[in-house]
Short mmCIF file of N, CA and C in Angstrom, two decimals:
data_model
loop_
_atom_site.label_atom_id
_atom_site.label_comp_id
_atom_site.label_asym_id
_atom_site.label_seq_id
_atom_site.Cartn_x
_atom_site.Cartn_y
_atom_site.Cartn_z
N MET A 291 16.41 42.06 -7.87
CA MET A 291 15.29 40.93 -8.17
C MET A 291 15.56 39.69 -7.09
N THR A 292 14.66 39.35 -6.37
CA THR A 292 14.93 38.27 -5.35
C THR A 292 14.38 36.88 -6.05
N ALA A 293 14.87 35.94 -5.48
CA ALA A 293 14.82 34.66 -5.88
C ALA A 293 13.41 34.10 -5.90
N GLU A 294 12.44 34.76 -5.07
CA GLU A 294 10.97 34.63 -5.02
C GLU A 294 10.24 35.20 -6.31
N MET A 295 11.05 36.13 -6.81
CA MET A 295 10.29 36.83 -8.01
C MET A 295 10.53 35.91 -9.28
N VAL A 296 11.68 35.20 -9.23
CA VAL A 296 11.97 34.41 -10.44
C VAL A 296 11.31 32.92 -10.26
N ALA A 297 11.20 32.26 -9.03
CA ALA A 297 10.44 31.15 -8.76
C ALA A 297 9.72 31.17 -7.55
N PRO A 298 8.89 30.28 -7.30
CA PRO A 298 8.10 30.29 -6.23
C PRO A 298 8.85 29.91 -5.01
N ALA A 299 8.53 30.22 -3.84
CA ALA A 299 9.08 30.07 -2.59
C ALA A 299 9.05 28.54 -2.32
N TRP A 300 8.28 27.93 -2.79
CA TRP A 300 8.39 26.29 -2.26
C TRP A 300 9.77 25.63 -3.04
N MET A 301 10.35 26.28 -4.14
CA MET A 301 11.24 25.91 -5.03
C MET A 301 12.50 25.98 -4.12
N HIS A 302 12.48 26.87 -3.06
CA HIS A 302 13.65 27.28 -2.54
C HIS A 302 13.80 26.72 -0.92
N GLN A 303 12.88 25.94 -0.62
CA GLN A 303 13.03 25.19 0.69
C GLN A 303 12.61 23.73 0.84
N GLN A 304 13.03 23.01 1.71
CA GLN A 304 12.59 21.75 1.66
C GLN A 304 11.30 21.45 1.96
N ILE A 305 10.67 20.61 1.37
CA ILE A 305 9.30 20.17 1.68
C ILE A 305 9.24 18.78 2.41
N THR A 306 8.23 18.59 3.04
CA THR A 306 7.94 17.38 3.83
C THR A 306 7.28 16.29 2.90
N ALA A 307 6.99 15.31 3.38
CA ALA A 307 6.20 14.20 2.72
C ALA A 307 4.74 14.78 2.93
N ALA A 308 4.31 15.21 4.07
CA ALA A 308 2.77 15.72 4.57
C ALA A 308 2.56 16.81 3.49
N GLU A 309 3.44 17.88 3.45
CA GLU A 309 3.28 18.82 2.58
C GLU A 309 3.03 18.50 1.01
N TYR A 310 3.78 17.45 0.65
CA TYR A 310 3.71 17.14 -0.89
C TYR A 310 2.52 16.26 -1.11
N GLU A 311 2.17 15.53 -0.04
CA GLU A 311 0.76 14.85 0.01
C GLU A 311 -0.61 15.65 -0.12
N SER A 312 -0.22 17.18 0.24
CA SER A 312 -1.50 17.78 0.21
C SER A 312 -1.37 18.64 -1.14
N TRP A 313 -0.38 18.42 -2.08
CA TRP A 313 -0.56 19.09 -3.23
C TRP A 313 -1.46 18.30 -4.41
N SER A 314 -1.95 18.92 -5.28
CA SER A 314 -2.76 18.38 -6.29
C SER A 314 -1.87 17.64 -7.20
N GLU A 315 -2.66 16.67 -8.09
CA GLU A 315 -1.95 15.95 -9.16
C GLU A 315 -1.21 16.75 -10.13
N GLU A 316 -1.88 17.88 -10.47
CA GLU A 316 -1.41 18.89 -11.47
C GLU A 316 0.04 19.43 -10.82
N GLN A 317 0.08 19.57 -9.63
CA GLN A 317 1.20 20.58 -8.87
C GLN A 317 2.37 19.42 -8.78
N CYS A 318 2.12 18.22 -8.79
CA CYS A 318 3.08 17.12 -8.71
C CYS A 318 3.70 16.59 -10.28
N ALA A 319 3.02 16.97 -11.02
CA ALA A 319 3.43 16.48 -12.50
C ALA A 319 4.60 17.16 -12.95
N GLY A 320 5.47 16.29 -13.55
CA GLY A 320 6.71 17.07 -14.12
C GLY A 320 7.69 17.39 -13.12
N ILE A 321 7.50 16.98 -11.77
CA ILE A 321 8.66 17.24 -10.92
C ILE A 321 8.84 15.93 -10.17
N GLU A 322 10.13 15.98 -9.57
CA GLU A 322 10.46 14.96 -8.74
C GLU A 322 10.93 15.73 -7.50
N ILE A 323 10.90 15.07 -6.35
CA ILE A 323 11.47 15.64 -4.93
C ILE A 323 12.82 15.00 -4.63
N VAL A 324 13.82 15.70 -4.38
CA VAL A 324 15.41 14.94 -3.98
C VAL A 324 15.92 15.75 -2.97
N ASP A 325 15.84 15.03 -1.77
CA ASP A 325 16.26 15.42 -0.46
C ASP A 325 15.68 16.65 -0.16
N GLY A 326 14.16 16.57 -0.29
CA GLY A 326 13.22 17.37 0.04
C GLY A 326 12.96 18.53 -0.96
N MET A 327 13.89 18.74 -1.96
CA MET A 327 14.00 19.99 -2.69
C MET A 327 13.02 19.50 -4.19
N VAL A 328 12.35 20.43 -4.55
CA VAL A 328 11.67 20.12 -5.92
C VAL A 328 12.71 20.35 -7.14
N VAL A 329 12.49 19.35 -7.97
CA VAL A 329 13.33 19.36 -9.32
C VAL A 329 12.33 19.20 -10.35
N VAL A 330 12.42 20.36 -11.19
CA VAL A 330 11.47 20.33 -12.30
C VAL A 330 12.03 19.72 -13.61
N SER A 331 11.27 18.94 -14.06
CA SER A 331 11.74 18.21 -15.35
C SER A 331 11.06 19.07 -16.67
N PRO A 332 12.03 19.22 -17.60
CA PRO A 332 11.30 19.60 -18.90
C PRO A 332 10.49 18.56 -19.43
N SER A 333 9.40 19.05 -20.35
CA SER A 333 8.75 18.17 -21.03
C SER A 333 9.58 16.91 -21.82
N ALA A 334 9.01 15.76 -21.99
CA ALA A 334 9.74 14.96 -22.76
C ALA A 334 9.26 14.99 -24.17
N SER A 335 10.11 14.57 -25.10
CA SER A 335 9.88 14.55 -26.40
C SER A 335 9.03 13.35 -26.87
N LYS A 336 8.50 13.48 -27.96
CA LYS A 336 7.52 12.52 -28.24
C LYS A 336 8.07 11.17 -28.53
N ARG A 337 9.42 11.18 -29.02
CA ARG A 337 10.26 9.88 -29.29
C ARG A 337 10.46 9.37 -27.81
N HIS A 338 10.82 10.14 -26.79
CA HIS A 338 10.98 9.53 -25.51
C HIS A 338 9.66 9.14 -24.77
N ASN A 339 8.52 9.73 -25.03
CA ASN A 339 7.32 9.12 -24.52
C ASN A 339 6.74 7.89 -25.27
N ARG A 340 7.05 7.96 -26.42
CA ARG A 340 6.89 6.67 -27.16
C ARG A 340 7.68 5.34 -26.72
N LEU A 341 8.80 5.56 -26.59
CA LEU A 341 9.84 4.54 -26.04
C LEU A 341 9.25 4.28 -24.77
N ALA A 342 8.87 4.91 -23.92
CA ALA A 342 8.43 4.39 -22.63
C ALA A 342 7.18 3.65 -22.58
N ARG A 343 6.20 4.26 -23.62
CA ARG A 343 5.04 3.58 -23.63
C ARG A 343 4.92 2.16 -24.25
N LEU A 344 5.91 2.02 -25.37
CA LEU A 344 5.98 0.92 -25.82
C LEU A 344 6.75 -0.21 -25.08
N LEU A 345 7.72 0.44 -24.14
CA LEU A 345 8.44 -0.72 -22.94
C LEU A 345 7.44 -1.15 -22.01
N ALA A 346 6.43 -0.06 -21.70
CA ALA A 346 5.62 -0.45 -20.53
C ALA A 346 4.43 -1.35 -20.91
N ASN A 347 3.95 -1.01 -22.13
CA ASN A 347 3.11 -1.93 -22.79
C ASN A 347 3.71 -3.45 -22.95
N ALA A 348 4.70 -3.53 -23.31
CA ALA A 348 5.31 -4.84 -23.73
C ALA A 348 5.62 -5.67 -22.29
N LEU A 349 6.09 -4.83 -21.44
CA LEU A 349 6.54 -5.57 -19.99
C LEU A 349 5.15 -5.75 -19.32
N ASP A 350 3.88 -4.99 -19.47
CA ASP A 350 2.73 -5.17 -18.92
C ASP A 350 2.16 -6.71 -19.57
N ALA A 351 2.37 -6.76 -20.85
CA ALA A 351 1.79 -7.98 -21.40
C ALA A 351 2.60 -9.22 -21.16
N ALA A 352 3.81 -9.10 -20.70
CA ALA A 352 4.85 -10.30 -20.66
C ALA A 352 5.05 -10.52 -19.14
N ALA A 353 4.45 -9.69 -18.25
CA ALA A 353 4.77 -9.67 -16.82
C ALA A 353 3.72 -10.82 -16.06
N GLY A 354 2.57 -10.99 -16.77
CA GLY A 354 1.72 -11.84 -16.03
C GLY A 354 0.78 -11.13 -15.10
N PRO A 355 -0.22 -11.77 -14.32
CA PRO A 355 -0.95 -11.17 -13.54
C PRO A 355 -0.49 -10.54 -12.17
N ASP A 356 0.65 -10.87 -11.86
CA ASP A 356 1.02 -10.49 -10.50
C ASP A 356 1.73 -9.24 -10.51
N TRP A 357 1.90 -8.70 -11.97
CA TRP A 357 2.69 -7.51 -12.06
C TRP A 357 1.95 -6.57 -13.05
N ASN A 358 2.03 -5.15 -12.76
CA ASN A 358 1.58 -4.33 -13.65
C ASN A 358 2.85 -3.43 -14.18
N ALA A 359 2.72 -2.80 -15.30
CA ALA A 359 3.75 -2.04 -15.94
C ALA A 359 3.14 -0.65 -16.25
N ASP A 360 3.68 0.49 -15.90
CA ASP A 360 2.83 1.60 -16.19
C ASP A 360 4.11 2.80 -16.44
N THR A 361 3.68 4.10 -16.65
CA THR A 361 4.54 5.00 -16.75
C THR A 361 4.28 6.27 -15.83
N ASP A 362 5.23 6.85 -15.65
CA ASP A 362 5.27 8.35 -15.15
C ASP A 362 4.54 8.29 -13.87
N PHE A 363 4.75 7.74 -12.77
CA PHE A 363 4.31 8.07 -11.36
C PHE A 363 5.14 7.98 -10.34
N ASP A 364 5.11 8.66 -9.20
CA ASP A 364 6.00 8.68 -8.06
C ASP A 364 6.17 7.49 -7.51
N VAL A 365 7.59 7.23 -7.24
CA VAL A 365 8.09 6.14 -6.36
C VAL A 365 8.83 6.84 -5.21
N ARG A 366 8.27 6.56 -3.94
CA ARG A 366 8.71 7.13 -2.76
C ARG A 366 10.06 6.34 -2.42
N LEU A 367 11.12 6.96 -2.63
CA LEU A 367 12.57 6.02 -2.23
C LEU A 367 12.84 6.45 -0.70
N GLN A 368 12.52 7.58 -0.15
CA GLN A 368 12.64 7.83 1.36
C GLN A 368 11.72 8.90 1.76
N ASP A 369 11.42 8.97 2.99
CA ASP A 369 10.40 9.95 3.65
C ASP A 369 11.22 11.17 4.12
N VAL A 370 12.24 10.97 4.87
CA VAL A 370 13.13 12.18 5.41
C VAL A 370 14.57 11.86 5.17
N PRO A 371 15.17 12.94 4.28
CA PRO A 371 14.21 13.93 3.65
C PRO A 371 13.64 13.21 2.35
N LEU A 372 12.42 13.74 2.25
CA LEU A 372 11.62 13.50 1.10
C LEU A 372 12.25 13.14 -0.14
N THR A 373 12.29 11.96 -0.80
CA THR A 373 12.73 11.80 -2.03
C THR A 373 11.84 10.89 -2.83
N ASN A 374 11.20 11.33 -3.94
CA ASN A 374 10.30 10.79 -4.80
C ASN A 374 10.90 10.83 -6.22
N ARG A 375 11.09 9.82 -6.86
CA ARG A 375 11.57 9.74 -8.22
C ARG A 375 10.32 9.41 -9.07
N ARG A 376 10.34 9.74 -10.36
CA ARG A 376 9.21 9.53 -11.39
C ARG A 376 9.87 8.67 -12.27
N PRO A 377 10.11 7.52 -12.28
CA PRO A 377 10.70 6.65 -13.35
C PRO A 377 9.83 6.98 -14.52
N ASP A 378 10.57 6.66 -15.94
CA ASP A 378 9.63 6.54 -16.95
C ASP A 378 8.76 5.16 -17.03
N VAL A 379 9.41 4.11 -16.76
CA VAL A 379 8.63 2.83 -16.69
C VAL A 379 8.68 2.25 -15.45
N ILE A 380 7.77 1.85 -14.76
CA ILE A 380 7.94 1.20 -13.55
C ILE A 380 7.01 -0.32 -13.51
N VAL A 381 7.68 -1.37 -13.05
CA VAL A 381 6.97 -2.67 -12.99
C VAL A 381 6.81 -2.74 -11.57
N TYR A 382 5.47 -2.87 -11.14
CA TYR A 382 5.24 -2.91 -9.61
C TYR A 382 4.15 -4.00 -9.63
N ARG A 383 3.99 -4.45 -8.10
CA ARG A 383 3.15 -5.45 -7.75
C ARG A 383 1.73 -5.12 -8.17
N ALA A 384 0.99 -6.13 -8.75
CA ALA A 384 -0.49 -5.43 -9.07
C ALA A 384 -1.25 -5.31 -8.03
N ASP A 385 -1.12 -6.11 -6.80
CA ASP A 385 -1.99 -5.80 -5.75
C ASP A 385 -1.71 -4.57 -4.88
N THR A 386 -0.76 -3.75 -5.49
CA THR A 386 -0.45 -2.41 -4.66
C THR A 386 -1.05 -1.20 -5.58
N ILE A 387 -1.89 -1.53 -6.49
CA ILE A 387 -2.18 -0.41 -7.49
C ILE A 387 -2.90 0.62 -6.69
N ASP A 388 -3.49 0.30 -5.74
CA ASP A 388 -4.45 1.55 -5.07
C ASP A 388 -3.50 1.95 -3.79
N ILE A 389 -2.37 1.45 -3.62
CA ILE A 389 -1.42 1.92 -2.30
C ILE A 389 -0.81 3.13 -2.88
N THR A 390 -0.69 4.30 -2.02
CA THR A 390 -0.13 5.54 -2.23
C THR A 390 0.65 5.84 -1.06
N PRO A 391 1.80 6.21 -0.96
CA PRO A 391 2.80 6.30 -2.18
C PRO A 391 3.23 4.74 -2.48
N THR A 392 3.94 4.64 -3.77
CA THR A 392 4.37 3.35 -4.18
C THR A 392 5.63 3.58 -3.57
N ARG A 393 6.19 2.39 -2.90
CA ARG A 393 7.27 2.34 -2.25
C ARG A 393 8.23 1.17 -2.87
N PRO A 394 9.56 1.26 -2.58
CA PRO A 394 10.46 0.30 -3.35
C PRO A 394 10.13 -1.01 -3.12
N GLU A 395 9.76 -1.43 -2.21
CA GLU A 395 9.26 -2.86 -1.97
C GLU A 395 7.92 -3.35 -2.71
N HIS A 396 7.48 -2.43 -3.48
CA HIS A 396 6.23 -2.71 -4.24
C HIS A 396 6.81 -2.82 -5.82
N VAL A 397 8.27 -2.55 -5.97
CA VAL A 397 8.47 -2.11 -7.44
C VAL A 397 9.48 -3.28 -7.79
N LEU A 398 9.49 -3.95 -9.02
CA LEU A 398 10.33 -4.98 -9.42
C LEU A 398 11.24 -4.30 -10.33
N LEU A 399 11.01 -3.42 -11.16
CA LEU A 399 11.91 -2.90 -12.12
C LEU A 399 11.46 -1.36 -12.52
N VAL A 400 12.59 -0.63 -12.58
CA VAL A 400 12.24 0.81 -13.14
C VAL A 400 13.13 0.84 -14.30
N ALA A 401 12.66 1.73 -15.33
CA ALA A 401 13.56 1.98 -16.45
C ALA A 401 13.37 3.48 -16.76
N GLU A 402 14.42 3.92 -17.15
CA GLU A 402 14.51 5.54 -17.48
C GLU A 402 14.96 5.75 -18.95
N VAL A 403 14.44 6.59 -19.86
CA VAL A 403 14.69 6.84 -20.91
C VAL A 403 15.73 8.08 -20.89
N VAL A 404 16.82 8.15 -21.28
CA VAL A 404 17.66 9.14 -21.31
C VAL A 404 17.56 10.38 -22.18
N SER A 405 17.37 11.53 -22.00
CA SER A 405 17.15 12.81 -22.75
C SER A 405 18.16 13.79 -22.50
N PRO A 406 18.29 14.77 -23.36
CA PRO A 406 19.26 15.63 -23.16
C PRO A 406 18.75 16.33 -22.15
N GLY A 407 19.77 16.49 -21.12
CA GLY A 407 19.37 17.25 -19.80
C GLY A 407 19.26 16.18 -18.51
N SER A 408 19.26 14.84 -18.92
CA SER A 408 19.10 13.87 -17.98
C SER A 408 20.09 12.94 -17.76
N GLU A 409 21.05 13.17 -18.42
CA GLU A 409 22.18 12.15 -18.87
C GLU A 409 22.90 11.78 -17.59
N THR A 410 23.49 12.64 -16.62
CA THR A 410 24.03 12.52 -15.56
C THR A 410 23.06 11.83 -14.38
N THR A 411 21.91 12.40 -14.45
CA THR A 411 21.00 11.89 -13.37
C THR A 411 20.62 10.44 -13.79
N ASP A 412 20.15 10.01 -14.91
CA ASP A 412 19.80 8.69 -15.35
C ASP A 412 20.91 7.58 -15.29
N ARG A 413 22.13 8.38 -15.69
CA ARG A 413 23.39 7.29 -15.88
C ARG A 413 23.91 6.99 -14.51
N ILE A 414 23.87 7.93 -13.55
CA ILE A 414 24.70 7.84 -12.32
C ILE A 414 23.79 8.22 -11.06
N VAL A 415 23.34 9.20 -10.72
CA VAL A 415 22.55 9.49 -9.71
C VAL A 415 21.25 8.60 -9.42
N LYS A 416 20.28 8.37 -10.46
CA LYS A 416 19.27 7.36 -10.28
C LYS A 416 19.58 5.93 -9.99
N VAL A 417 20.61 5.69 -10.74
CA VAL A 417 21.10 4.02 -10.54
C VAL A 417 21.42 3.90 -9.02
N ASP A 418 22.31 4.84 -8.46
CA ASP A 418 22.60 4.71 -7.26
C ASP A 418 21.46 4.72 -6.23
N GLN A 419 20.61 5.53 -6.49
CA GLN A 419 19.37 5.74 -5.53
C GLN A 419 18.36 4.65 -5.61
N TYR A 420 17.98 3.97 -6.66
CA TYR A 420 17.27 2.67 -6.93
C TYR A 420 17.95 1.64 -6.32
N ALA A 421 19.29 1.40 -6.51
CA ALA A 421 19.83 0.51 -5.95
C ALA A 421 19.87 0.37 -4.28
N LYS A 422 20.09 1.84 -3.78
CA LYS A 422 19.91 1.62 -2.37
C LYS A 422 18.72 1.57 -1.80
N ALA A 423 17.82 1.82 -2.80
CA ALA A 423 16.23 1.67 -2.17
C ALA A 423 16.18 0.16 -2.29
N GLY A 424 16.72 -0.80 -3.09
CA GLY A 424 16.35 -1.99 -3.04
C GLY A 424 15.69 -2.58 -4.15
N ILE A 425 15.50 -1.77 -5.23
CA ILE A 425 14.79 -2.04 -6.61
C ILE A 425 15.55 -3.21 -7.43
N GLY A 426 14.98 -4.06 -7.56
CA GLY A 426 15.60 -5.30 -8.35
C GLY A 426 16.33 -5.20 -9.49
N PHE A 427 15.82 -4.41 -10.33
CA PHE A 427 16.28 -4.11 -11.84
C PHE A 427 16.17 -2.82 -12.22
N TYR A 428 17.19 -2.21 -12.85
CA TYR A 428 17.16 -1.00 -13.56
C TYR A 428 17.47 -1.08 -14.97
N TRP A 429 16.83 -0.47 -15.69
CA TRP A 429 17.17 -0.40 -17.27
C TRP A 429 17.16 1.03 -17.82
N ARG A 430 18.19 1.29 -18.52
CA ARG A 430 18.45 2.70 -19.13
C ARG A 430 18.45 2.66 -20.62
N ILE A 431 17.47 3.39 -21.12
CA ILE A 431 17.36 3.22 -22.55
C ILE A 431 17.92 4.51 -23.12
N GLU A 432 18.96 4.32 -23.84
CA GLU A 432 19.64 5.46 -24.69
C GLU A 432 19.17 5.85 -25.94
N GLN A 433 18.84 7.04 -26.46
CA GLN A 433 18.25 7.24 -27.64
C GLN A 433 19.48 7.59 -28.66
N ALA A 434 20.03 6.42 -29.32
CA ALA A 434 21.22 6.53 -29.88
C ALA A 434 20.97 7.25 -31.37
N ALA A 435 22.06 7.83 -31.85
CA ALA A 435 21.89 8.57 -33.14
C ALA A 435 21.54 8.10 -34.21
N THR A 436 21.71 6.52 -34.23
CA THR A 436 21.02 6.11 -35.43
C THR A 436 19.68 5.74 -35.32
N GLY A 437 19.05 6.17 -34.36
CA GLY A 437 17.38 5.85 -34.12
C GLY A 437 17.15 4.65 -33.56
N THR A 438 18.14 3.71 -33.42
CA THR A 438 17.71 2.48 -32.76
C THR A 438 18.31 2.41 -31.24
N PRO A 439 17.30 2.43 -30.35
CA PRO A 439 17.59 2.64 -29.00
C PRO A 439 18.48 1.46 -28.33
N LEU A 440 19.33 1.95 -27.49
CA LEU A 440 20.26 0.92 -26.87
C LEU A 440 19.68 0.75 -25.35
N VAL A 441 19.62 -0.46 -25.06
CA VAL A 441 19.12 -0.67 -23.56
C VAL A 441 20.07 -1.35 -22.68
N TYR A 442 20.41 -0.82 -21.48
CA TYR A 442 21.17 -1.08 -20.75
C TYR A 442 20.64 -1.71 -19.56
N THR A 443 20.75 -3.06 -19.11
CA THR A 443 20.09 -3.59 -18.26
C THR A 443 21.07 -3.88 -16.67
N TYR A 444 20.63 -3.84 -15.74
CA TYR A 444 21.22 -4.03 -14.57
C TYR A 444 20.41 -4.86 -13.45
N LEU A 445 21.21 -5.41 -12.77
CA LEU A 445 20.51 -6.53 -11.73
C LEU A 445 21.00 -6.04 -10.36
N LEU A 446 20.14 -6.00 -9.32
CA LEU A 446 20.66 -5.74 -7.85
C LEU A 446 21.44 -6.63 -7.26
N ASP A 447 22.71 -6.45 -6.63
CA ASP A 447 23.18 -7.36 -5.73
C ASP A 447 22.56 -7.01 -4.54
N PRO A 448 21.80 -7.82 -3.75
CA PRO A 448 20.92 -7.58 -2.50
C PRO A 448 22.10 -7.29 -1.35
N ALA A 449 23.18 -8.13 -1.38
CA ALA A 449 23.95 -7.90 -0.30
C ALA A 449 24.75 -6.48 -0.16
N THR A 450 25.22 -6.03 -1.30
CA THR A 450 25.61 -4.68 -1.42
C THR A 450 24.86 -3.68 -1.76
N ARG A 451 23.66 -3.77 -2.35
CA ARG A 451 22.80 -2.60 -2.79
C ARG A 451 23.23 -1.74 -3.88
N VAL A 452 24.05 -2.50 -4.75
CA VAL A 452 24.71 -1.93 -6.02
C VAL A 452 24.38 -2.88 -7.15
N TYR A 453 23.89 -2.17 -8.26
CA TYR A 453 23.65 -2.95 -9.43
C TYR A 453 25.03 -3.56 -10.15
N ARG A 454 24.66 -4.67 -10.69
CA ARG A 454 25.76 -5.41 -11.53
C ARG A 454 25.13 -4.94 -12.97
N GLU A 455 26.21 -4.92 -13.90
CA GLU A 455 25.66 -4.72 -15.14
C GLU A 455 25.30 -5.93 -15.75
N GLY A 456 24.21 -5.93 -16.75
CA GLY A 456 23.70 -6.97 -17.39
C GLY A 456 23.91 -6.94 -18.81
N ASP A 457 22.82 -7.40 -19.55
CA ASP A 457 23.21 -7.28 -21.10
C ASP A 457 22.89 -5.81 -21.65
N VAL A 458 23.36 -5.64 -22.89
CA VAL A 458 23.07 -4.46 -23.60
C VAL A 458 22.34 -4.84 -24.82
N PHE A 459 21.29 -4.15 -25.22
CA PHE A 459 20.49 -4.78 -26.46
C PHE A 459 20.39 -3.55 -27.28
N ALA A 460 20.36 -3.72 -28.44
CA ALA A 460 20.09 -2.72 -29.54
C ALA A 460 18.93 -2.96 -30.37
N GLY A 461 17.87 -2.16 -29.92
CA GLY A 461 16.55 -2.43 -30.65
C GLY A 461 15.73 -3.27 -29.98
N THR A 462 16.11 -4.52 -30.20
CA THR A 462 15.13 -5.65 -29.68
C THR A 462 15.84 -6.34 -28.24
N LEU A 463 14.98 -6.40 -27.13
CA LEU A 463 15.58 -7.00 -25.98
C LEU A 463 14.97 -8.30 -25.87
N LYS A 464 15.86 -9.60 -25.78
CA LYS A 464 15.35 -10.80 -25.58
C LYS A 464 15.84 -11.00 -24.02
N ILE A 465 14.77 -11.07 -22.93
CA ILE A 465 15.26 -11.29 -21.49
C ILE A 465 14.47 -12.45 -21.16
N THR A 466 15.39 -12.85 -20.09
CA THR A 466 14.78 -14.08 -19.29
C THR A 466 14.26 -13.56 -17.92
N ALA A 467 14.90 -12.41 -17.44
CA ALA A 467 14.64 -11.96 -16.02
C ALA A 467 14.24 -10.59 -15.87
N PRO A 468 13.37 -9.92 -15.46
CA PRO A 468 12.74 -10.80 -14.34
C PRO A 468 11.73 -11.97 -14.74
N PHE A 469 11.33 -11.64 -16.01
CA PHE A 469 10.41 -12.66 -16.71
C PHE A 469 10.80 -12.58 -18.07
N ALA A 470 10.47 -13.62 -18.86
CA ALA A 470 10.77 -13.84 -20.37
C ALA A 470 9.91 -12.78 -21.14
N ALA A 471 10.60 -12.39 -22.02
CA ALA A 471 10.02 -11.29 -23.05
C ALA A 471 11.03 -10.98 -24.14
N GLU A 472 10.35 -10.99 -25.19
CA GLU A 472 11.02 -10.22 -26.49
C GLU A 472 10.35 -8.86 -26.64
N ILE A 473 11.09 -7.87 -26.79
CA ILE A 473 10.62 -6.58 -26.99
C ILE A 473 11.25 -5.73 -28.00
N ASP A 474 10.47 -5.36 -29.01
CA ASP A 474 11.01 -4.78 -30.15
C ASP A 474 10.94 -3.06 -29.90
N LEU A 475 11.96 -2.40 -29.47
CA LEU A 475 11.84 -0.81 -29.39
C LEU A 475 12.31 -0.30 -30.57
N GLY A 476 13.01 -0.78 -31.52
CA GLY A 476 13.42 -0.35 -32.88
C GLY A 476 12.20 -0.07 -33.67
N GLN A 477 10.91 -0.29 -33.39
CA GLN A 477 9.83 0.04 -34.40
C GLN A 477 9.21 1.44 -34.31
N ILE A 478 10.15 2.43 -33.76
CA ILE A 478 9.80 3.66 -33.72
C ILE A 478 10.01 4.38 -34.87
#
């Protein structure tokens, strides 16, 4: 049995930004591109999706007219080799809503909801990639066994392009940066 029999050929070779841009929205759903290679993500749980939506809705309401908060679209971290990440929540400049691809300079904050199978990627790999790309804030939401989510916040040090640890919140976030908000994620 050959590799092509198990998975399509495009999963075994690097793809370029031009190739990716020729794909349909359906082809791009549920994948990320890391160093030109397709990484398939399993479908998220209802709890995961609800946490992301609640957070995005609350951030959208708190951010004001200059920022939008949405879920699940590509952020182009680099063109060569192609790296597109698809954060669970993205806060981005409102005036870039029709610009594709979304670039790090359009993005203020990304958040990832950790799921089984994404622990290492969300806790280590994406933190480093988002920091090197210059995204100002990174939040990681852990789905604790108690049912109350834990939110770890990080702030970029622009000189070193490394995140500094911020506050940790259990259930309810009371933040002042990047804007003031009180967000109850314990309502799930």
